[in-house]
XYZ file of C-alpha atoms in Angstrom:
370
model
C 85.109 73.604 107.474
C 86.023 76.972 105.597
C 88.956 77.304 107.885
C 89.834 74.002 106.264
C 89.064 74.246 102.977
C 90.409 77.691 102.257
C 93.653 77.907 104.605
C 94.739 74.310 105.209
C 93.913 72.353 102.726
C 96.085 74.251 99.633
C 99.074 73.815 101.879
C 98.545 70.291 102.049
C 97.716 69.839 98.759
C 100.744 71.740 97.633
C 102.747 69.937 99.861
C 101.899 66.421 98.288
C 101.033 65.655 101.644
C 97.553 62.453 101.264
C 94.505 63.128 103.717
C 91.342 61.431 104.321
C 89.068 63.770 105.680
C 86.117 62.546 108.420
C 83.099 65.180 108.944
C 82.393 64.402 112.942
C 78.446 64.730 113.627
C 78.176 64.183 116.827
C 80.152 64.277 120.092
C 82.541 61.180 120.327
C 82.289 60.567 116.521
C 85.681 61.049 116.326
C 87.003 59.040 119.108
C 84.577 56.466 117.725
C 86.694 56.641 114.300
C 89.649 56.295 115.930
C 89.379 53.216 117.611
C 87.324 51.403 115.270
C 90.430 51.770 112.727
C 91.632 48.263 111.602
C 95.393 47.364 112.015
C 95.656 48.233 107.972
C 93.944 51.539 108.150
C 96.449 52.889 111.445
C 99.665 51.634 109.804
C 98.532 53.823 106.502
C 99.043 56.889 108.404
C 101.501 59.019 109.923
C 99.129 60.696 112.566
C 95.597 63.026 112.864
C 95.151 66.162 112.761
C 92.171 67.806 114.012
C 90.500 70.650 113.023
C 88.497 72.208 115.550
C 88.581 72.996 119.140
C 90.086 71.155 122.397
C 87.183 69.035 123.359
C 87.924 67.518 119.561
C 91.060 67.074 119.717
C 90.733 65.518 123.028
C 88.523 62.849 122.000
C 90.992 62.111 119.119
C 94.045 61.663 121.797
C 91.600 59.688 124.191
C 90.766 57.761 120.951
C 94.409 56.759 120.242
C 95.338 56.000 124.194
C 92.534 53.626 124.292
C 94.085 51.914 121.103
C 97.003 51.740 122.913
C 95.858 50.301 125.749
C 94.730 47.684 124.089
C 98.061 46.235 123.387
C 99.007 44.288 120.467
C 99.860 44.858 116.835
C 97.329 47.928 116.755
C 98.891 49.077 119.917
C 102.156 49.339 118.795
C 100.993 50.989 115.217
C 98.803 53.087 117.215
C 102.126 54.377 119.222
C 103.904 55.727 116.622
C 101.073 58.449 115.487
C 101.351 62.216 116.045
C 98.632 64.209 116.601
C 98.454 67.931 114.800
C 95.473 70.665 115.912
C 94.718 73.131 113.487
C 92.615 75.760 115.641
C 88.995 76.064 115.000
C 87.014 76.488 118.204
C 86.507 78.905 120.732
C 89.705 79.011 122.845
C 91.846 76.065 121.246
C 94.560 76.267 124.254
C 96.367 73.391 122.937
C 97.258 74.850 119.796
C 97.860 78.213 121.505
C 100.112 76.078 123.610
C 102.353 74.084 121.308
C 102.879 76.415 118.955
C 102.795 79.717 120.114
C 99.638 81.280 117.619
C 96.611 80.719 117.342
C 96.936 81.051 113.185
C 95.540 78.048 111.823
C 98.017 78.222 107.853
C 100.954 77.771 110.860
C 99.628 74.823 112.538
C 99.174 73.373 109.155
C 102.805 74.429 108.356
C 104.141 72.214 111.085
C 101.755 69.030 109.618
C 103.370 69.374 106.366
C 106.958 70.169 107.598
C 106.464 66.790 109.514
C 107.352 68.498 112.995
C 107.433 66.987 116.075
C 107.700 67.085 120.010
C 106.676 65.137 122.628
C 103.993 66.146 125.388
C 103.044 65.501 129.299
C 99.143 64.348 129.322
C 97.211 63.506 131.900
C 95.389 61.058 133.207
C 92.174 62.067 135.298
C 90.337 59.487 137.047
C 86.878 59.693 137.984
C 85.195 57.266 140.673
C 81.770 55.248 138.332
C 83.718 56.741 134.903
C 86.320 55.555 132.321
C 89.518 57.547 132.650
C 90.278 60.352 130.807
C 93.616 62.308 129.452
C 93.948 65.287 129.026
C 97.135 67.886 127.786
C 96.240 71.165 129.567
C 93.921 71.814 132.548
C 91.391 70.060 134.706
C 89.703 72.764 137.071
C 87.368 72.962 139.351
C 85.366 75.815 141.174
C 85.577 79.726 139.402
C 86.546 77.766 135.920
C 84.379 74.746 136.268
C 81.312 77.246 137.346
C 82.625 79.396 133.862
C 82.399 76.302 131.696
C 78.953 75.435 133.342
C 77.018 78.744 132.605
C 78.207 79.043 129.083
C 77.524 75.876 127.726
C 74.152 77.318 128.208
C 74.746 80.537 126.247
C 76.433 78.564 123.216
C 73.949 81.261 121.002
C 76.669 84.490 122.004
C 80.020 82.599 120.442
C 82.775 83.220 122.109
C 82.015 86.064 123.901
C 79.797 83.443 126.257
C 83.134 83.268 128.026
C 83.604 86.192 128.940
C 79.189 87.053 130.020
C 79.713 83.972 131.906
C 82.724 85.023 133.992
C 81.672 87.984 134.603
C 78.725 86.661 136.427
C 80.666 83.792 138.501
C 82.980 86.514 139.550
C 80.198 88.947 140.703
C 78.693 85.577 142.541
C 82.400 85.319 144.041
C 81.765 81.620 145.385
C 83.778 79.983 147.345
C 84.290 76.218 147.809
C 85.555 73.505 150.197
C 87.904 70.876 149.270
C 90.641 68.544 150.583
C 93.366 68.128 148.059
C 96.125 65.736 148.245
C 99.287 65.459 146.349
C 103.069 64.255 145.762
C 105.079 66.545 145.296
C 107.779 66.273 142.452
C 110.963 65.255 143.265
C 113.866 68.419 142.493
C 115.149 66.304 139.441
C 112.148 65.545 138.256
C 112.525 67.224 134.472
C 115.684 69.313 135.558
C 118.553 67.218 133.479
C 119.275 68.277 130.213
C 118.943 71.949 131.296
C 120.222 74.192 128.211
C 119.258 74.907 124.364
C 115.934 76.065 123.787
C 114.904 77.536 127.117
C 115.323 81.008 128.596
C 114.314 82.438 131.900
C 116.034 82.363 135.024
C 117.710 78.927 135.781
C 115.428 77.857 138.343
C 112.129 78.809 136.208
C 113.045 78.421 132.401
C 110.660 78.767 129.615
C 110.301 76.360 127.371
C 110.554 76.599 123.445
C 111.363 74.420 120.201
C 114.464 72.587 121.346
C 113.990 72.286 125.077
C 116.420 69.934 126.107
C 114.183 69.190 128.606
C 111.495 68.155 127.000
C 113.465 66.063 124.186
C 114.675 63.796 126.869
C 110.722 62.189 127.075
C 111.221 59.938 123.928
C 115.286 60.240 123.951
C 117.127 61.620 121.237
C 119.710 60.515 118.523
C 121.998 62.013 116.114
C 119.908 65.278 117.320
C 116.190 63.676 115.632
C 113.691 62.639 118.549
C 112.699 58.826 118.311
C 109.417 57.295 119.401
C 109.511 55.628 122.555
C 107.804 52.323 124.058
C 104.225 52.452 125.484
C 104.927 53.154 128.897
C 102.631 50.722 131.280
C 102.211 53.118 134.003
C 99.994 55.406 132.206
C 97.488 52.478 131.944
C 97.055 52.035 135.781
C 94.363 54.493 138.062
C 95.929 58.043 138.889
C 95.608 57.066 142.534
C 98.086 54.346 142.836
C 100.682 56.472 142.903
C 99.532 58.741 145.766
C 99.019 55.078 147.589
C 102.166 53.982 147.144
C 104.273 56.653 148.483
C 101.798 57.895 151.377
C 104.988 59.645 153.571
C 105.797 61.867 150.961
C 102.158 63.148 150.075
C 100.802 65.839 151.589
C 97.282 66.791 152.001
C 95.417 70.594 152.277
C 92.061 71.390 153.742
C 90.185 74.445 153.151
C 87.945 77.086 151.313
C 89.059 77.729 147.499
C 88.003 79.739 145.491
C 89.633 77.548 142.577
C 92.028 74.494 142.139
C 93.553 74.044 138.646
C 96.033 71.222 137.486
C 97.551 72.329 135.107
C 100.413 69.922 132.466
C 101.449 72.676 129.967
C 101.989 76.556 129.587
C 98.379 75.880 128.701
C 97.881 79.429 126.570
C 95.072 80.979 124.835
C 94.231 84.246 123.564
C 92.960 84.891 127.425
C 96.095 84.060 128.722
C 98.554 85.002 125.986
C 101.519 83.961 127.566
C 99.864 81.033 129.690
C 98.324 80.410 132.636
C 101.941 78.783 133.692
C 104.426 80.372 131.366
C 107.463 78.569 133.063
C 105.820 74.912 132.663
C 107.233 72.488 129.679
C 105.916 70.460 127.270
C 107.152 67.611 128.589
C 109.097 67.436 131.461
C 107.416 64.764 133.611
C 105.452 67.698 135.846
C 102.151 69.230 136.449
C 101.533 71.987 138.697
C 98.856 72.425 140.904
C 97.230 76.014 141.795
C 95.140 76.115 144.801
C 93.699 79.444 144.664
C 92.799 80.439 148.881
C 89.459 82.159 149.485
C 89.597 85.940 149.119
C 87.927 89.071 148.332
C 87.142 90.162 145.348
C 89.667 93.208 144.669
C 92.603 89.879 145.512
C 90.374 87.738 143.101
C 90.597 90.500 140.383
C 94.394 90.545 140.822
C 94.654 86.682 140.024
C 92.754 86.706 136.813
C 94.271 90.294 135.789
C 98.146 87.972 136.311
C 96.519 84.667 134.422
C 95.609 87.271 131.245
C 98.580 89.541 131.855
C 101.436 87.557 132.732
C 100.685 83.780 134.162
C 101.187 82.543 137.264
C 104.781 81.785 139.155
C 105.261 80.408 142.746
C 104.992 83.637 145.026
C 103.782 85.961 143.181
C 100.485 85.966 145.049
C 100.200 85.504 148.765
C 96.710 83.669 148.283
C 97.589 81.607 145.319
C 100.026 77.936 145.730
C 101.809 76.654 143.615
C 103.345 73.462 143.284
C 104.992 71.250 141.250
C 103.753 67.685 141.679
C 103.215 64.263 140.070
C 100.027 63.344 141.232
C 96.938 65.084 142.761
C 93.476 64.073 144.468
C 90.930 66.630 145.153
C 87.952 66.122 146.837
C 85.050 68.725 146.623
C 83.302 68.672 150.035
C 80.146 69.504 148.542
C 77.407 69.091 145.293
C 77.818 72.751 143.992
C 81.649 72.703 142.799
C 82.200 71.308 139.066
C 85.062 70.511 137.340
C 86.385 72.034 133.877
C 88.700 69.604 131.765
C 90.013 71.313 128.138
C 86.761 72.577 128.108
C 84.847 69.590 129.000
C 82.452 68.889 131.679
C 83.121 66.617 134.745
C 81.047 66.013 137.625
C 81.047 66.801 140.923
C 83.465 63.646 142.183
C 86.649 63.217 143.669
C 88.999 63.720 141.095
C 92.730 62.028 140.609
C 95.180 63.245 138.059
C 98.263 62.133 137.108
C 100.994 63.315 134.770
C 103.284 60.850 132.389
C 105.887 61.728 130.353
C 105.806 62.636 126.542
C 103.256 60.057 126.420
C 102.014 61.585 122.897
C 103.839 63.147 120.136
C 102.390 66.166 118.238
C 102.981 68.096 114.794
C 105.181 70.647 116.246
C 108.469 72.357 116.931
C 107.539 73.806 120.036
C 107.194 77.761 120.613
C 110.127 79.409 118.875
C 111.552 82.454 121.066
C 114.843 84.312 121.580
C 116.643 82.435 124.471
C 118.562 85.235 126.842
């Protein structure tokens, strides 16, 4: 709360800008809040903003989609929210991500400013559990195994990260999975190709007035409008692999990680993002299938996520592809699954991307395009 109260709060205040604040006591108090909110209370407010870390934030957006889902009068108020995060936890990659810093007076900067940009989530469906959405990463193996062992060493702060991967690298497990997915079609994202990214043509970076990423709610007279609650997003991840089964294709084999990954997805581990040529919102995720391999190539990978991110080629051991839709299967009861920092368990897991299905307090990272 002292990031709040000290750094945050005066801007608001001097601002003009009206909160309500809600003190969350418990895990999924504040999804709780969020869709117990009457019809007056939603249309009272422009969006939430969280203050914390990514497993908060992500039962605020999980809060809100399940409003939505709904349908109806709240529905449609529900729609028009943005969501802000104002980074307070131990590797907040979405704020990282959407803004660039990790500096909690900008986040609140873009709040009172009244930014905003649309962003890819996605859904993540579990066989026996409601779905889930998520606007980063859902991992499984080395990450999962990460998440696992620190939870358990929540006494060392932050710095349980990095005891905890130090151990599941010395371990150097390996695990067997069959992953399917579809891949994305070349267009997918592609038009609108211009302003606001840099990078080569074929792998631009995106920042605050991606042309790609405005096209997910449309634009007009150059200000992004909301768009209509999209139905697809409601149905199981899995449908879509079903319903185009010639185009999927399917991998077997030892990993020693698989990561889907929706964003740049950035944190102060990986600086520049685990996937610095993703977008915000461009209708993609990308899926990282990391082979089995020694230790000295294993080193490599994680010295490229902190270093530089990952790109297609750049490691003969690592694929990566741009897709639409995954299913993994672990073939086993040892690998576990790592979703913005959440536990899942061990369970065939389906993810799916949709488009710009949220809008958040935020201009996007702002770089010099070359």
């Amino acid at each position: 709360m002292q990031i709040w109260e000290t750094t945050c709060l005066p801007i608001f205040e001097s601002a003009g800008v009206k909160v309500r604040r809600t003190v969350t006591k418990a895990a999924g108090h504040a999804r709780r809040e969020v869709e117990t909110m009457s019809l007056e209370d939603i249309s009272l407010v422009d969006g939430f903003v969280v203050v914390g870390g990514d497993g908060l934030f992500g039962e605020v957006l999980n809060g809100i989609l399940s409003v939505r889902a709904e349908g109806g009068p709240r529905a449609a108020a529900a729609a028009r929210l943005r969501l802000g995060h104002i980074p307070a936890g131990s590797t907040d990659a979405l704020a990282w991500t959407i803004n660039g810093t990790r500096k909690p007076a900008a986040a609140a900067l873009h709040v009172v400013l009244g930014d905003r940009t649309p962003i890819d989530c996605m859904r993540i469906d579990v066989p026996g559990h409601p779905p889930s959405f998520s606007c980063c990463i859902a991992s499984a193996g080395f990450m999962g195994e990460v998440l696992h062992m620190s939870e358990k060493m929540r006494w060392a702060g932050p710095s349980r990260y990095d005891i905890a991967g130090a151990y599941a690298f010395v371990k150097h497990k390996t695990y067997s999975a069959t992953v399917q997915y579809l891949p994305a079609d070349e267009e997918t994202g592609r038009r609108g190709d211009g302003e606001g990214c840099s990078a080569s043509p074929s792998l631009r970076h995106c920042g605050s007035g991606c042309q790609i990423c405005r096209q997910a709610v449309g634009a007009t007279a150059g200000e992004l409008v909301v768009s209509e609650v999209s139905p697809p997003w409601t149905r199981r991840s899995g449908e879509l692999l079903e319903a185009e089964p010639r185009k999927v294709k399917t991998v077997e084999g030892k990993f020693k990680g698989l990561m889907c990954v929706v964003s740049p997805c950035r944190s102060d581990k990986s600086v520049h993002g685990i996937l610095p040529h993703a977008h915000l919102a461009d209708g993609c995720m990308w899926l990282i299938m990391v082979r089995q391999c020694n230790h000295l190539q294993y080193l490599r990978f994680l010295v490229a996520l902190s270093t530089s991110g990952i790109a297609p080629g750049q490691l003969s051991f690592v694929e990566v592809v741009r897709c639409r839709a995954a299913r993994i299967e672990p073939l086993g009861n040892d690998c576990r699954w790592n979703v913005d920092g959440e536990s899942l368990p061990n369970r065939p897991v389906s993810c799916q991307v949709h488009r710009g299905l949220v809008e958040v307090f935020s201009r996007g990272v702002e770089h010099r395009c070359s």
